[in-house]
XYZ file of C-alpha atoms in Angstrom:
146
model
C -16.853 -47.127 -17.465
C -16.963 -43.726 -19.468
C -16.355 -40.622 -17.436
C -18.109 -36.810 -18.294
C -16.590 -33.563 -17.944
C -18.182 -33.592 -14.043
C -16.584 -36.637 -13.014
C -13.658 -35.101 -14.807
C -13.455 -31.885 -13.200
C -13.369 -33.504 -9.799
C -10.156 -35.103 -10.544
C -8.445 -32.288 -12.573
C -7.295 -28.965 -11.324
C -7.491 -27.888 -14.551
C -10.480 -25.521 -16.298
C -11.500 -24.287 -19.216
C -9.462 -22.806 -21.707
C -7.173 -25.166 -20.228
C -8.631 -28.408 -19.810
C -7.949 -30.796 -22.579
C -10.369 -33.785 -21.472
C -13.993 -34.071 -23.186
C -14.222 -38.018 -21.727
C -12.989 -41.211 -20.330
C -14.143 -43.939 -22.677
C -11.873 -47.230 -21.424
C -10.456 -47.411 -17.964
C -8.461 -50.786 -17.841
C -7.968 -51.297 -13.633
C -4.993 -48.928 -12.334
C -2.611 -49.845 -15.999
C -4.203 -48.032 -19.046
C -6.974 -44.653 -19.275
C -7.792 -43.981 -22.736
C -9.786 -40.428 -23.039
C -11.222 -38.590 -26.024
C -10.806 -34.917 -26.904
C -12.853 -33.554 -29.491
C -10.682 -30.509 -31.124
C -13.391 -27.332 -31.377
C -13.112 -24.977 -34.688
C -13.209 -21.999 -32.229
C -10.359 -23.089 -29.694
C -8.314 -19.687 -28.907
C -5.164 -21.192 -29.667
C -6.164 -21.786 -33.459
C -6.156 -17.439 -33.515
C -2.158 -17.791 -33.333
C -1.272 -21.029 -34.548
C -1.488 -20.737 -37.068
C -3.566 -17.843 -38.647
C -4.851 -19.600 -42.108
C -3.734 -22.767 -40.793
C -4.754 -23.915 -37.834
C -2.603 -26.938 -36.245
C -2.877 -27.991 -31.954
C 0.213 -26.763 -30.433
C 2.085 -29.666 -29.704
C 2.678 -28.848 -26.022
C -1.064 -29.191 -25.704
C -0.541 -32.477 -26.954
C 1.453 -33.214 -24.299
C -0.823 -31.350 -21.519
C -3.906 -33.892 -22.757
C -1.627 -36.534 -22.204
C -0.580 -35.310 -18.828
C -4.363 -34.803 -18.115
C -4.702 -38.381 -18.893
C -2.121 -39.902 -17.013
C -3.579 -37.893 -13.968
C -7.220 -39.436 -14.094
C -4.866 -42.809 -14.843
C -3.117 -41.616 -11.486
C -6.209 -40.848 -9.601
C -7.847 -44.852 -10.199
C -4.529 -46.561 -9.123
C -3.896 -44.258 -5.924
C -7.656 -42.453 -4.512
C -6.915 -42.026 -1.407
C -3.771 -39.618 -2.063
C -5.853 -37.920 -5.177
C -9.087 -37.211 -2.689
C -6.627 -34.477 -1.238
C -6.537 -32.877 -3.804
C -2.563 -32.620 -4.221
C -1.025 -30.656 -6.904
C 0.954 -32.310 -9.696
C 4.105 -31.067 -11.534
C 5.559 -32.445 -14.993
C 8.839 -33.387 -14.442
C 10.334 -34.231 -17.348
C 9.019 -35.098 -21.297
C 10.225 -37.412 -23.597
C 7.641 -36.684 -26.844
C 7.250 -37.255 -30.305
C 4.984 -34.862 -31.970
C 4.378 -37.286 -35.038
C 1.549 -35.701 -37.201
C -0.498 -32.602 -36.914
C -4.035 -32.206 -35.405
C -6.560 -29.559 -36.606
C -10.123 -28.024 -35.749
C -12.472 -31.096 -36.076
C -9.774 -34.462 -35.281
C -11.182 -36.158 -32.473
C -7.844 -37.137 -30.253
C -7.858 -40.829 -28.857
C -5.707 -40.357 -25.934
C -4.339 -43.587 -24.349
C -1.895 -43.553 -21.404
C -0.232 -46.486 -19.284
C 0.916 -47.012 -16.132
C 4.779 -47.612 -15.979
C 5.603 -47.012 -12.020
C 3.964 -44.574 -9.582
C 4.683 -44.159 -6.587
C 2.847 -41.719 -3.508
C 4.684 -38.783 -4.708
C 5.618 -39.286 -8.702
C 4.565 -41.294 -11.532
C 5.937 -42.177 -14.444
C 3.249 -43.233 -17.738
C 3.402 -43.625 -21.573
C 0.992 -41.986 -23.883
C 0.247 -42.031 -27.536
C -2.678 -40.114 -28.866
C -3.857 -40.887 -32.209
C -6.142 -39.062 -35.035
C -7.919 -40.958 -37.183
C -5.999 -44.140 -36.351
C -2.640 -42.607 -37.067
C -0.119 -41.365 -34.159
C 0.209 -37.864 -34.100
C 1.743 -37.907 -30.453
C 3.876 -40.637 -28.231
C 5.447 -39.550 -24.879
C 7.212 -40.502 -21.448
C 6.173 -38.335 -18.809
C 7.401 -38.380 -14.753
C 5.273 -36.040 -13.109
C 5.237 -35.552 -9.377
C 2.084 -35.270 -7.023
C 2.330 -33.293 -3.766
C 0.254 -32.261 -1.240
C -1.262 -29.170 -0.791
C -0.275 -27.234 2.024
């Protein structure tokens, strides 16, 4: 079941610049997601980090993960995602592992370890060219919108 940046953006509040999901390629029931994000030459962030040398901040790293483990979040619980609700990173526990640079095509995979109606709790690893470059433990919370 692969899922395009339209079936995307109806899950994710987040937009471009900002939105570090190009597809869902493997959706394993409500336990694993594993999305692709292919890294563009012309991304703003490479005009800062680093000039000459262009590497992915490794918080963005962690925000495709996040982006992940909400479209992971949105298969296992629909009915509390059709609202809409706004999530919130809680806390990270990351590994930043190897570097990724204009042209590496992420393989994001996330898992399900316990969510709940109002949090969630997954582990991610996102790999270049077969080789980690990422691993975390995120708790996120969702809430509704009011």
């Amino acid at each position: 079941m692969n899922w395009d940046q339209e079936k995307i953006k109806s899950i994710l509040p987040q937009r471009e610049p900002f939105l570090f999901i190009d597809e869902i390629i493997e959706i394993d029931g409500a336990e694993k997601v594993v999305a692709v994000k292919h890294i563009k030459p012309n991304e703003s962030f490479f005009e800062g980090h680093f000039p000459g040398k262009p590497i992915m901040p490794g918080v963005l790293l962690i925000e495709a993960m996040a982006q992940a483990s909400i479209i992971l979040y949105s298969v296992a619980k629909p009915e509390i995602v059709e609202a809409h609700p706004d999530y919130y990173l809680g806390k990270v526990k990351a590994e930043l592992l190897s570097p990724a640079y204009p042209g590496d095509k992420l393989i994001i995979e996330t898992n399900r370890v316990k969510f709940l109606d109002n949090a969630a709790i997954t582990d991610c690893v996102i790999k270049v060219r077969d080789k980690i470059a990422a691993k975390a433990n995120l708790v996120f919370s969702i809430q509704k919108k009011e």
